[in-house]
Amino acid sequence: MPVSADHRPTQIGLIVLQSDETLERDMRILLPQDVEYLVTRVPSGQSVTPDSLQSMDAALTQAASLFPVGAKLAAIAYGCTSGTAQIGADRIAALVQAGVSTPAVTEPVSALIAACRTLKVTRIGLVSPYIATVSDRLRVVLADAGVTVTRFTSFDEPVEEKVVRIPPDVITQAAIDVGQNPDCEAVFLSCTNLRTLDVIEPVEAQTNKPVLSSNQVLAWHLGEVARLEMSPSGVGALFQGG
Protein backbone atom coordinates (compact mmCIF):
# COMPACT_ATOMS: atom_id res chain seq x y z
CA MET A 1 0.00 0.00 0.00
CA PRO A 2 1.48 3.40 -0.93
CA VAL A 3 2.26 5.85 1.88
CA SER A 4 -0.13 8.81 1.93
CA ALA A 5 1.00 12.42 1.64
CA ASP A 6 2.30 14.20 4.73
CA HIS A 7 -0.75 15.99 6.18
CA ARG A 8 0.66 16.63 9.65
CA PRO A 9 -0.68 19.56 11.72
CA THR A 10 1.50 22.56 12.46
CA GLN A 11 4.06 21.46 15.03
CA ILE A 12 5.88 23.63 17.54
CA GLY A 13 8.39 22.63 20.21
CA LEU A 14 8.61 23.61 23.87
CA ILE A 15 11.78 23.38 25.92
CA VAL A 16 10.44 23.33 29.46
CA LEU A 17 12.43 23.56 32.68
CA GLN A 18 12.56 20.38 34.75
CA SER A 19 11.01 22.29 37.66
CA ASP A 20 8.19 23.93 35.66
CA GLU A 21 4.62 22.75 36.34
CA THR A 22 2.78 25.56 34.55
CA LEU A 23 3.99 26.19 31.00
CA GLU A 24 2.51 23.10 29.34
CA ARG A 25 -0.89 23.68 30.94
CA ASP A 26 -0.93 27.31 29.84
CA MET A 27 0.06 26.44 26.28
CA ARG A 28 -2.91 24.05 26.05
CA ILE A 29 -5.12 27.02 26.88
CA LEU A 30 -3.42 29.65 24.74
CA LEU A 31 -2.40 27.83 21.57
CA PRO A 32 -4.92 26.87 18.87
CA GLN A 33 -6.41 23.41 19.35
CA ASP A 34 -5.18 22.21 15.96
CA VAL A 35 -1.53 22.99 16.76
CA GLU A 36 0.52 20.03 17.88
CA TYR A 37 3.20 20.85 20.42
CA LEU A 38 6.05 18.58 21.39
CA VAL A 39 7.91 18.92 24.66
CA THR A 40 11.42 18.29 25.89
CA ARG A 41 12.82 19.29 29.27
CA VAL A 42 16.08 20.83 30.37
CA PRO A 43 17.64 20.31 33.83
CA SER A 44 17.17 23.27 36.15
CA GLY A 45 18.45 23.95 39.65
CA GLN A 46 16.29 23.83 42.76
CA SER A 47 17.42 27.34 43.65
CA VAL A 48 17.17 30.17 41.13
CA THR A 49 20.44 32.10 41.02
CA PRO A 50 22.49 33.64 38.21
CA ASP A 51 24.78 30.60 38.35
CA SER A 52 21.98 28.02 38.20
CA LEU A 53 20.39 29.89 35.30
CA GLN A 54 23.68 30.13 33.43
CA SER A 55 24.25 26.38 33.87
CA MET A 56 21.37 25.65 31.47
CA ASP A 57 23.64 26.91 28.70
CA ALA A 58 25.44 23.54 28.77
CA ALA A 59 22.24 21.47 28.52
CA LEU A 60 20.11 23.27 25.95
CA THR A 61 21.51 21.69 22.80
CA GLN A 62 21.11 18.19 24.22
CA ALA A 63 17.54 18.96 25.31
CA ALA A 64 16.72 20.28 21.84
CA SER A 65 18.19 17.19 20.20
CA LEU A 66 15.59 15.03 21.99
CA PHE A 67 12.69 16.28 19.91
CA PRO A 68 11.41 13.54 17.57
CA VAL A 69 13.62 13.18 14.51
CA GLY A 70 10.60 13.08 12.20
CA ALA A 71 9.01 16.26 13.56
CA LYS A 72 8.84 19.41 11.45
CA LEU A 73 8.91 22.19 14.02
CA ALA A 74 7.66 25.55 12.77
CA ALA A 75 9.12 27.21 15.88
CA ILE A 76 10.60 26.31 19.24
CA ALA A 77 10.03 28.15 22.52
CA TYR A 78 12.50 28.03 25.40
CA GLY A 79 10.49 28.46 28.58
CA CYS A 80 12.54 30.52 30.99
CA THR A 81 12.41 34.28 31.37
CA SER A 82 15.28 34.75 33.79
CA GLY A 83 17.34 32.09 32.03
CA THR A 84 17.01 34.03 28.79
CA ALA A 85 18.08 37.26 30.47
CA GLN A 86 21.11 35.50 31.96
CA ILE A 87 22.23 33.48 28.92
CA GLY A 88 21.11 35.85 26.16
CA ALA A 89 18.43 35.42 23.50
CA ASP A 90 20.87 35.06 20.60
CA ARG A 91 22.91 32.46 22.46
CA ILE A 92 19.77 30.46 23.29
CA ALA A 93 18.67 30.46 19.65
CA ALA A 94 22.09 29.23 18.55
CA LEU A 95 22.17 26.47 21.17
CA VAL A 96 18.68 25.26 20.29
CA GLN A 97 19.33 25.27 16.55
CA ALA A 98 22.53 23.32 17.12
CA GLY A 99 20.34 20.50 18.42
CA VAL A 100 17.34 20.59 16.09
CA SER A 101 16.33 22.15 12.80
CA THR A 102 13.73 24.90 13.11
CA PRO A 103 13.30 28.25 11.36
CA ALA A 104 12.41 30.18 14.53
CA VAL A 105 13.34 30.18 18.21
CA THR A 106 11.68 32.40 20.78
CA GLU A 107 11.63 32.81 24.56
CA PRO A 108 9.79 35.05 27.03
CA VAL A 109 12.20 37.99 26.88
CA SER A 110 12.10 38.44 23.10
CA ALA A 111 8.37 37.78 23.25
CA LEU A 112 7.87 40.47 25.91
CA ILE A 113 9.89 43.02 23.94
CA ALA A 114 7.85 42.25 20.81
CA ALA A 115 4.60 42.54 22.78
CA CYS A 116 5.63 45.90 24.23
CA ARG A 117 6.40 47.19 20.76
CA THR A 118 3.03 45.99 19.50
CA LEU A 119 1.27 47.72 22.38
CA LYS A 120 3.54 50.80 22.10
CA VAL A 121 4.64 50.35 25.70
CA THR A 122 8.05 51.57 26.91
CA ARG A 123 7.53 51.70 30.70
CA ILE A 124 6.42 48.66 32.66
CA GLY A 125 5.85 47.53 36.19
CA LEU A 126 7.57 44.21 36.90
CA VAL A 127 6.34 41.53 39.31
CA SER A 128 8.97 38.84 39.86
CA PRO A 129 9.05 35.81 42.13
CA TYR A 130 12.84 35.88 42.40
CA ILE A 131 15.66 37.40 44.42
CA ALA A 132 17.10 40.77 43.40
CA THR A 133 20.22 39.48 41.61
CA VAL A 134 18.04 37.45 39.22
CA SER A 135 15.51 40.21 38.61
CA ASP A 136 18.19 42.87 38.13
CA ARG A 137 19.60 41.11 35.07
CA LEU A 138 16.18 41.04 33.43
CA ARG A 139 15.74 44.75 34.08
CA VAL A 140 19.07 45.50 32.37
CA VAL A 141 18.22 43.40 29.30
CA LEU A 142 14.83 45.07 28.94
CA ALA A 143 16.33 48.54 29.32
CA ASP A 144 18.80 47.77 26.54
CA ALA A 145 15.78 47.00 24.32
CA GLY A 146 14.02 50.26 25.19
CA VAL A 147 11.67 48.89 27.86
CA THR A 148 12.21 50.55 31.23
CA VAL A 149 11.08 48.96 34.49
CA THR A 150 9.67 51.91 36.41
CA ARG A 151 8.06 49.92 39.21
CA PHE A 152 9.21 46.64 40.69
CA THR A 153 8.11 44.16 43.32
CA SER A 154 9.28 40.66 44.14
CA PHE A 155 8.21 37.70 46.25
CA ASP A 156 11.93 37.01 46.95
CA GLU A 157 11.42 33.28 46.45
CA PRO A 158 14.72 31.46 45.76
CA VAL A 159 13.23 27.94 45.50
CA GLU A 160 11.78 27.17 42.07
CA GLU A 161 9.31 24.50 43.18
CA LYS A 162 7.65 27.01 45.51
CA VAL A 163 6.99 29.58 42.76
CA VAL A 164 4.09 27.56 41.35
CA ARG A 165 2.50 27.55 44.82
CA ILE A 166 2.28 31.34 45.14
CA PRO A 167 -1.48 31.96 45.55
CA PRO A 168 -3.38 33.79 42.79
CA ASP A 169 -4.70 36.42 45.21
CA VAL A 170 -1.15 37.29 46.24
CA ILE A 171 -0.10 37.65 42.59
CA THR A 172 -3.22 39.70 41.86
CA GLN A 173 -2.63 42.16 44.67
CA ALA A 174 1.04 42.60 43.81
CA ALA A 175 0.15 43.26 40.17
CA ILE A 176 -2.55 45.79 41.10
CA ASP A 177 -0.21 47.59 43.50
CA VAL A 178 2.42 47.91 40.76
CA GLY A 179 -0.02 48.69 37.96
CA GLN A 180 -1.81 51.51 39.78
CA ASN A 181 1.33 53.62 39.65
CA PRO A 182 0.98 56.27 36.93
CA ASP A 183 4.61 55.92 35.81
CA CYS A 184 4.10 52.50 34.19
CA GLU A 185 2.06 51.77 31.08
CA ALA A 186 1.70 48.01 31.56
CA VAL A 187 2.44 45.25 34.07
CA PHE A 188 4.62 42.21 33.42
CA LEU A 189 4.31 39.06 35.55
CA SER A 190 7.64 37.28 35.12
CA CYS A 191 8.32 33.51 35.23
CA THR A 192 6.86 30.65 33.22
CA ASN A 193 6.16 28.69 36.41
CA LEU A 194 4.05 31.47 37.95
CA ARG A 195 0.31 30.78 37.55
CA THR A 196 -0.90 33.98 35.95
CA LEU A 197 -3.60 33.30 33.34
CA ASP A 198 -6.51 33.74 35.76
CA VAL A 199 -4.92 36.92 37.11
CA ILE A 200 -4.36 38.90 33.90
CA GLU A 201 -7.87 40.10 33.05
CA PRO A 202 -8.95 40.98 36.64
CA VAL A 203 -5.80 43.08 37.02
CA GLU A 204 -6.39 44.75 33.67
CA ALA A 205 -9.89 45.65 34.85
CA GLN A 206 -8.53 47.16 38.07
CA THR A 207 -5.64 49.08 36.53
CA ASN A 208 -6.99 49.84 33.04
CA LYS A 209 -3.59 48.83 31.67
CA PRO A 210 -2.35 45.84 29.67
CA VAL A 211 -1.10 42.97 31.81
CA LEU A 212 1.48 40.65 30.31
CA SER A 213 2.94 37.42 31.61
CA SER A 214 5.75 35.13 30.53
CA ASN A 215 3.53 32.35 29.19
CA GLN A 216 0.99 34.68 27.63
CA VAL A 217 3.58 36.65 25.63
CA LEU A 218 5.40 33.44 24.72
CA ALA A 219 2.25 31.88 23.25
CA TRP A 220 1.40 35.13 21.44
CA HIS A 221 4.91 35.37 19.97
CA LEU A 222 4.81 31.74 18.87
CA GLY A 223 1.69 32.68 16.98
CA GLU A 224 3.60 35.51 15.32
CA VAL A 225 6.78 33.63 14.36
CA ALA A 226 5.04 30.37 13.39
CA ARG A 227 2.15 32.18 11.67
CA LEU A 228 -0.50 30.43 13.67
CA GLU A 229 -4.19 31.32 13.53
CA MET A 230 -4.50 32.53 17.11
CA SER A 231 -7.84 32.74 18.87
CA PRO A 232 -9.18 36.27 19.42
CA SER A 233 -10.41 35.07 22.81
CA GLY A 234 -6.86 34.69 24.11
CA VAL A 235 -6.06 36.05 27.55
CA GLY A 236 -5.59 39.80 28.01
CA ALA A 237 -5.41 42.97 25.96
CA LEU A 238 -2.44 41.64 24.00
CA PHE A 239 -4.65 39.12 22.21
CA GLN A 240 -7.21 41.82 21.45
CA GLY A 241 -4.58 44.02 19.84
CA GLY A 242 -4.05 46.41 22.72
XYZ file of N, CA, C and O in Angstrom, residues 145-241:
388
model
N 16.724 47.107 25.441
C 15.782 46.997 24.315
C 14.766 48.131 24.297
O 13.835 48.111 23.489
N 14.913 49.109 25.184
C 14.022 50.256 25.187
C 12.797 50.108 26.057
O 11.861 50.909 25.947
N 12.793 49.100 26.943
C 11.668 48.895 27.858
C 12.178 49.124 29.283
O 12.979 48.334 29.792
N 11.725 50.178 29.906
C 12.209 50.553 31.233
C 11.277 50.030 32.317
O 10.054 50.191 32.212
N 11.855 49.400 33.326
C 11.080 48.964 34.487
C 11.008 50.142 35.452
O 12.004 50.516 36.074
N 9.832 50.731 35.561
C 9.667 51.912 36.411
C 9.130 51.572 37.801
O 9.260 52.372 38.718
N 8.529 50.396 37.914
C 8.058 49.915 39.213
C 8.395 48.441 39.325
O 8.307 47.694 38.348
N 8.750 48.019 40.515
C 9.205 46.643 40.695
C 8.777 46.124 42.058
O 8.840 46.830 43.061
N 8.326 44.855 42.057
C 8.107 44.159 43.319
C 8.462 42.691 43.137
O 8.418 42.172 42.017
N 8.845 42.050 44.216
C 9.276 40.658 44.141
C 8.784 39.884 45.354
O 8.625 40.448 46.442
N 8.550 38.584 45.138
C 8.205 37.704 46.249
C 9.453 37.133 46.920
O 9.336 36.387 47.899
N 10.631 37.431 46.375
C 11.925 37.009 46.948
C 11.969 35.511 47.228
O 12.459 35.076 48.267
N 11.460 34.731 46.280
C 11.420 33.279 46.446
C 12.608 32.648 45.698
O 12.656 32.674 44.476
N 13.562 32.054 46.424
C 14.715 31.458 45.756
C 14.491 30.019 45.285
O 15.280 29.495 44.491
N 13.440 29.364 45.784
C 13.235 27.938 45.497
C 12.208 27.798 44.379
O 11.036 28.167 44.537
N 12.627 27.222 43.258
C 11.782 27.168 42.067
C 10.479 26.421 42.304
O 9.413 26.842 41.847
N 10.518 25.308 43.020
C 9.307 24.505 43.180
C 8.241 25.213 44.016
O 7.063 24.835 43.977
N 8.620 26.260 44.716
C 7.651 27.013 45.505
C 6.973 28.126 44.699
O 5.931 28.648 45.117
N 7.556 28.488 43.568
C 6.990 29.576 42.763
C 5.585 29.226 42.288
O 4.674 30.058 42.320
N 5.400 27.983 41.856
C 4.093 27.559 41.346
C 3.026 27.560 42.439
O 1.834 27.574 42.139
N 3.434 27.573 43.704
C 2.496 27.551 44.822
C 2.118 28.940 45.311
O 1.339 29.078 46.265
N 2.656 29.994 44.720
C 2.278 31.344 45.144
C 0.805 31.553 44.811
O 0.394 31.383 43.658
N -0.025 31.904 45.778
C -1.481 31.963 45.550
C -1.872 33.046 44.554
O -1.254 34.121 44.510
N -2.922 32.804 43.772
C -3.383 33.792 42.794
C -3.731 35.141 43.413
O -3.494 36.181 42.806
N -4.324 35.138 44.625
C -4.702 36.417 45.214
C -3.481 37.249 45.584
O -3.516 38.482 45.531
N -2.392 36.579 45.921
C -1.146 37.289 46.237
C -0.568 37.913 44.963
O -0.128 39.069 44.959
N -0.576 37.135 43.875
C -0.099 37.654 42.590
C -0.970 38.820 42.140
O -0.474 39.861 41.686
N -2.279 38.657 42.272
C -3.217 39.702 41.857
C -2.964 41.007 42.592
O -2.878 42.079 41.976
N -2.822 40.934 43.898
C -2.634 42.161 44.674
C -1.312 42.829 44.341
O -1.245 44.062 44.219
N -0.260 42.028 44.175
C 1.044 42.595 43.812
C 0.960 43.299 42.464
O 1.506 44.397 42.275
N 0.273 42.675 41.504
C 0.151 43.259 40.172
C -0.663 44.547 40.201
O -0.322 45.529 39.517
N -1.734 44.569 40.979
C -2.546 45.787 41.099
C -1.743 46.907 41.741
O -1.756 48.060 41.284
N -1.008 46.579 42.806
C -0.206 47.590 43.497
C 0.807 48.224 42.549
O 1.022 49.442 42.573
N 1.436 47.400 41.716
C 2.417 47.909 40.759
C 1.710 48.686 39.648
O 2.110 49.793 39.275
N 0.644 48.103 39.116
C -0.021 48.688 37.958
C -0.737 49.990 38.228
O -0.967 50.769 37.301
N -1.100 50.261 39.473
C -1.810 51.505 39.781
C -0.888 52.724 39.789
O -1.357 53.854 39.842
N 0.403 52.496 39.721
C 1.331 53.619 39.651
C 1.253 54.274 38.280
O 1.297 53.582 37.248
N 1.140 55.598 38.226
C 0.980 56.275 36.935
C 2.222 56.254 36.055
O 2.136 56.560 34.866
N 3.383 55.888 36.607
C 4.610 55.922 35.814
C 4.884 54.626 35.055
O 5.940 54.458 34.466
N 3.954 53.681 35.045
C 4.102 52.499 34.186
C 2.874 52.373 33.289
O 1.767 52.728 33.672
N 3.116 51.875 32.083
C 2.064 51.767 31.076
C 1.465 50.374 30.991
O 0.428 50.173 30.371
N 2.154 49.398 31.573
C 1.699 48.007 31.562
C 2.369 47.282 32.707
O 3.334 47.793 33.306
N 1.873 46.089 33.002
C 2.436 45.248 34.069
C 2.917 43.950 33.446
O 2.226 43.363 32.607
N 4.099 43.501 33.871
C 4.617 42.211 33.415
C 4.806 41.289 34.610
O 5.488 41.624 35.577
N 4.189 40.090 34.525
C 4.313 39.056 35.546
C 5.329 38.046 35.039
O 5.074 37.294 34.104
N 6.507 38.051 35.634
C 7.637 37.279 35.117
C 7.674 35.877 35.702
O 7.341 35.674 36.875
N 8.081 34.915 34.875
C 8.324 33.514 35.234
C 7.285 32.586 34.611
O 6.065 32.768 34.810
N 7.757 31.603 33.867
C 6.856 30.649 33.216
C 6.200 29.693 34.202
O 5.213 29.040 33.863
N 6.724 29.594 35.409
C 6.158 28.691 36.406
C 5.115 29.382 37.294
O 4.430 28.731 38.072
N 5.025 30.707 37.173
C 4.049 31.472 37.952
C 2.671 31.314 37.302
O 2.524 31.475 36.098
N 1.649 31.014 38.095
C 0.310 30.779 37.546
C -0.430 32.110 37.407
O -0.975 32.640 38.378
N -0.453 32.613 36.180
C -0.901 33.983 35.947
C -2.148 34.121 35.079
O -2.748 35.198 35.058
N -2.549 33.102 34.343
C -3.596 33.298 33.342
C -4.909 33.779 33.942
O -5.611 34.592 33.331
N -5.257 33.301 35.131
C -6.512 33.735 35.759
C -6.398 35.113 36.400
O -7.404 35.682 36.835
N -5.181 35.644 36.446
C -4.922 36.920 37.108
C -4.973 38.083 36.120
O -5.359 39.204 36.467
N -4.604 37.822 34.875
C -4.362 38.896 33.902
C -5.576 39.804 33.714
O -5.476 41.031 33.883
N -6.720 39.244 33.371
C -7.870 40.097 33.053
C -8.442 40.821 34.267
O -8.818 41.995 34.157
N -8.510 40.201 35.465
C -8.946 40.984 36.636
C -8.026 42.163 36.942
O -8.505 43.234 37.327
N -6.719 41.973 36.761
C -5.796 43.084 37.025
C -5.939 44.160 35.960
O -5.884 45.363 36.261
N -6.146 43.758 34.717
C -6.394 44.755 33.672
C -7.630 45.588 33.998
O -7.644 46.808 33.792
N -8.666 44.936 34.511
C -9.894 45.650 34.854
C -9.667 46.647 35.992
O -10.252 47.738 36.004
N -8.805 46.290 36.926
C -8.534 47.159 38.069
C -7.608 48.311 37.715
O -7.739 49.411 38.264
N -6.659 48.078 36.830
C -5.636 49.084 36.530
C -5.882 49.840 35.232
O -5.278 50.889 35.001
N -6.750 49.276 34.376
C -6.992 49.844 33.040
C -5.704 49.928 32.227
O -5.486 50.879 31.466
N -4.856 48.919 32.405
C -3.589 48.827 31.674
C -3.397 47.395 31.188
O -3.893 46.449 31.819
N -2.650 47.210 30.093
C -2.347 45.841 29.675
C -1.535 45.107 30.738
O -0.643 45.687 31.369
N -1.858 43.844 30.916
C -1.095 42.974 31.813
C -0.533 41.839 30.977
O -1.270 41.151 30.263
N 0.763 41.668 31.069
C 1.477 40.654 30.306
C 2.086 39.650 31.267
O 2.395 39.976 32.413
N 2.252 38.425 30.798
C 2.942 37.423 31.612
C 3.838 36.589 30.712
O 3.668 36.572 29.486
N 4.772 35.889 31.315
C 5.754 35.127 30.532
C 5.087 34.146 29.573
O 5.424 34.103 28.383
N 4.150 33.358 30.052
C 3.528 32.347 29.193
C 2.591 32.964 28.170
O 2.487 32.498 27.031
N 1.904 34.009 28.560
C 0.994 34.683 27.635
C 1.751 35.293 26.454
O 1.388 35.100 25.294
N 2.830 36.037 26.742
C 3.581 36.646 25.633
C 4.293 35.589 24.808
O 4.443 35.740 23.588
N 4.720 34.508 25.456
C 5.402 33.443 24.725
C 4.458 32.770 23.733
O 4.817 32.540 22.573
N 3.234 32.469 24.158
C 2.245 31.882 23.250
C 1.904 32.848 22.119
O 1.819 32.448 20.948
N 1.706 34.120 22.465
C 1.401 35.133 21.443
C 2.520 35.230 20.419
O 2.282 35.282 19.212
N 3.773 35.228 20.889
C 4.907 35.369 19.973
C 5.104 34.110 19.128
O 5.492 34.207 17.957
N 4.820 32.958 19.694
C 4.814 31.738 18.875
C 3.824 31.873 17.729
O 4.091 31.462 16.596
N 2.668 32.440 18.029
C 1.690 32.681 16.975
C 2.229 33.583 15.891
O 1.971 33.364 14.698
N 3.021 34.585 16.290
C 3.603 35.505 15.322
C 4.664 34.823 14.467
O 4.622 34.887 13.239
N 5.631 34.167 15.113
C 6.777 33.631 14.359
C 6.427 32.365 13.589
O 7.036 32.069 12.557
N 5.443 31.596 14.086
C 5.036 30.369 13.393
C 3.811 30.589 12.509
O 3.319 29.646 11.898
N 3.312 31.825 12.496
C 2.153 32.185 11.667
C 0.944 31.300 11.968
O 0.308 30.750 11.074
N 0.644 31.207 13.242
C -0.499 30.426 13.672
C -1.759 31.283 13.623
O -1.703 32.510 13.776
N -2.899 30.639 13.452
C -4.186 31.319 13.527
C -4.615 31.359 14.993
O -5.263 30.449 15.493
N -4.238 32.434 15.678
C -4.498 32.527 17.113
C -5.943 32.917 17.378
O -6.564 33.653 16.597
N -6.465 32.447 18.498
C -7.842 32.741 18.865
C -7.967 34.175 19.352
O -7.155 34.632 20.162
N -8.982 34.914 18.913
C -9.182 36.272 19.420
C -9.635 36.294 20.869
O -9.699 37.347 21.485
N -9.976 35.132 21.411
C -10.411 35.073 22.807
C -9.252 34.751 23.747
O -9.458 34.374 24.885
N -8.020 34.907 23.265
C -6.862 34.694 24.115
C -6.869 35.645 25.311
O -7.600 36.632 25.352
N -6.014 35.363 26.263
C -6.057 36.055 27.548
C -5.406 37.434 27.456
O -4.257 37.575 27.060
N -6.152 38.472 27.840
C -5.588 39.798 28.009
C -5.671 40.687 26.784
O -6.000 40.260 25.678
N -5.348 41.972 27.014
C -5.410 42.973 25.960
C -4.491 42.649 24.797
O -4.786 43.020 23.656
N -3.383 41.984 25.064
C -2.437 41.641 23.995
C -3.115 40.873 22.880
O -2.857 41.111 21.694
N -3.983 39.937 23.215
C -4.651 39.119 22.215
C -5.798 39.857 21.532
O -6.321 39.390 20.517
N -6.181 40.999 22.093
C -7.206 41.817 21.446
C -6.589 43.003 20.694
O -7.296 43.892 20.252
N -5.281 42.982 20.596
C -4.583 44.024 19.836
C -4.347 45.306 20.594
O -4.091 46.344 20.003
